[in-house]
XYZ file of C-alpha atoms in Angstrom:
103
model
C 47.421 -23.087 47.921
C 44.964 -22.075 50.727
C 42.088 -23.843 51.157
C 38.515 -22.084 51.131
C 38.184 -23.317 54.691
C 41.464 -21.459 56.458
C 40.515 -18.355 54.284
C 37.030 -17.846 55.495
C 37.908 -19.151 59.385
C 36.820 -15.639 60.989
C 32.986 -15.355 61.639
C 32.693 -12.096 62.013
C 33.686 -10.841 58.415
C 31.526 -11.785 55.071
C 33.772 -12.823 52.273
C 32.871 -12.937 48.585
C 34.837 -14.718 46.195
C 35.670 -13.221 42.931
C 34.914 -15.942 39.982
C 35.701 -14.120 36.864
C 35.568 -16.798 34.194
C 33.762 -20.205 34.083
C 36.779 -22.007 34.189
C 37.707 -20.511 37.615
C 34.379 -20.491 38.606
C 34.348 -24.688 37.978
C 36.992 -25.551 39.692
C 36.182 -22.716 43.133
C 32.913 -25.266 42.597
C 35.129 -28.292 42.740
C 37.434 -27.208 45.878
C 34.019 -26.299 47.552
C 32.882 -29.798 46.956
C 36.361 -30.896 48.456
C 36.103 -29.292 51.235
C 32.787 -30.118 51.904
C 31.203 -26.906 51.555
C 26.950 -26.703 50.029
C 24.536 -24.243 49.658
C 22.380 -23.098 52.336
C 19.849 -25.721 51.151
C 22.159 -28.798 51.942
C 22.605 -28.900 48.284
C 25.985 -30.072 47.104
C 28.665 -27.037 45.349
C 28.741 -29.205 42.414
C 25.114 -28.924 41.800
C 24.932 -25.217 40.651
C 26.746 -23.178 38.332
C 28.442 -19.936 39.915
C 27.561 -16.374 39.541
C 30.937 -14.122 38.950
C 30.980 -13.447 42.715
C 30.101 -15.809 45.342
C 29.551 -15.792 49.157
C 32.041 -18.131 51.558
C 30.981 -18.641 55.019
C 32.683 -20.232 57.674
C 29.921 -22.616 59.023
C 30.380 -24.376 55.715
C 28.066 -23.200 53.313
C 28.286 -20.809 50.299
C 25.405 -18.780 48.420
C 24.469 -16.455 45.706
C 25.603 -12.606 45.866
C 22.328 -10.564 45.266
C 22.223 -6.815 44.121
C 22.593 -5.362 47.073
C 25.850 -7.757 47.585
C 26.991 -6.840 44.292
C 26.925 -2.973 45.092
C 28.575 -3.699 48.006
C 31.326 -6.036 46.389
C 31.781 -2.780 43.902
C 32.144 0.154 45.954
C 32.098 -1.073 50.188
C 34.513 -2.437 52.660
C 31.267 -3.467 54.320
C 28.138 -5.321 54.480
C 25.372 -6.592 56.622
C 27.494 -4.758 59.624
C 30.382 -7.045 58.755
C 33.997 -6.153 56.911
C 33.862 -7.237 53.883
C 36.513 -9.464 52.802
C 36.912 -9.493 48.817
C 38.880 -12.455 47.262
C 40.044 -13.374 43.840
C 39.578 -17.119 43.928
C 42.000 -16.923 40.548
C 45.023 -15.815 42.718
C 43.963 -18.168 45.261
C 44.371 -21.073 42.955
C 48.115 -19.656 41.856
C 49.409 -19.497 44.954
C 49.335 -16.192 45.257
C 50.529 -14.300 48.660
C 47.747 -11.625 47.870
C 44.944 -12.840 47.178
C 42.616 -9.970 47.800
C 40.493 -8.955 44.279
C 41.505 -5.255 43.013
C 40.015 -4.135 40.169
């Protein structure tokens, strides 16, 4: 499996992680937590449920997709002047060679 770190090691693209369920949704919370990943706050992964789609970044700290993030994660390759990067954390944890989100 890839870790959330080597997936989200280029700076200049956003990635949001597809959730889809709360069971995949705990344990993206858990590997954040292992990797050492927090909010923007300083406040630990495991301290905060997860929204379906979540934001990676590569300085270590993940946050909450807004509206605007959402309508990008639905119909853009881009956001905030970045290329958007969409991931299914689900085919992430199976190993997956493809582990980009298509609806």
């Amino acid at each position: 499996m890839k870790t959330i770190s080597e997936i989200v090691k280029d700076s200049s693209r956003k990635y949001y992680f597809y959730l889809g369920d709360a069971e995949t949704g705990e344990m993206f919370r858990q590997q954040c937590a292992k990797e050492g990943f927090t909010f923007g706050d300083g406040v630990p992964a495991t301290s905060r449920d997860c929204a379906r789609v979540m934001n990676v970044n590569s300085n270590g700290t993940i946050n909450f997709v807004g509206t605007n993030g959402m309508i990008a994660f639905g119909c853009s390759n881009r956001v905030c002047g970045k290329e958007l990067v969409k991931i299914d954390f689900r085919k992430v944890l199976d190993g997956a060679e493809d582990i980009l989100y298509t609806r």
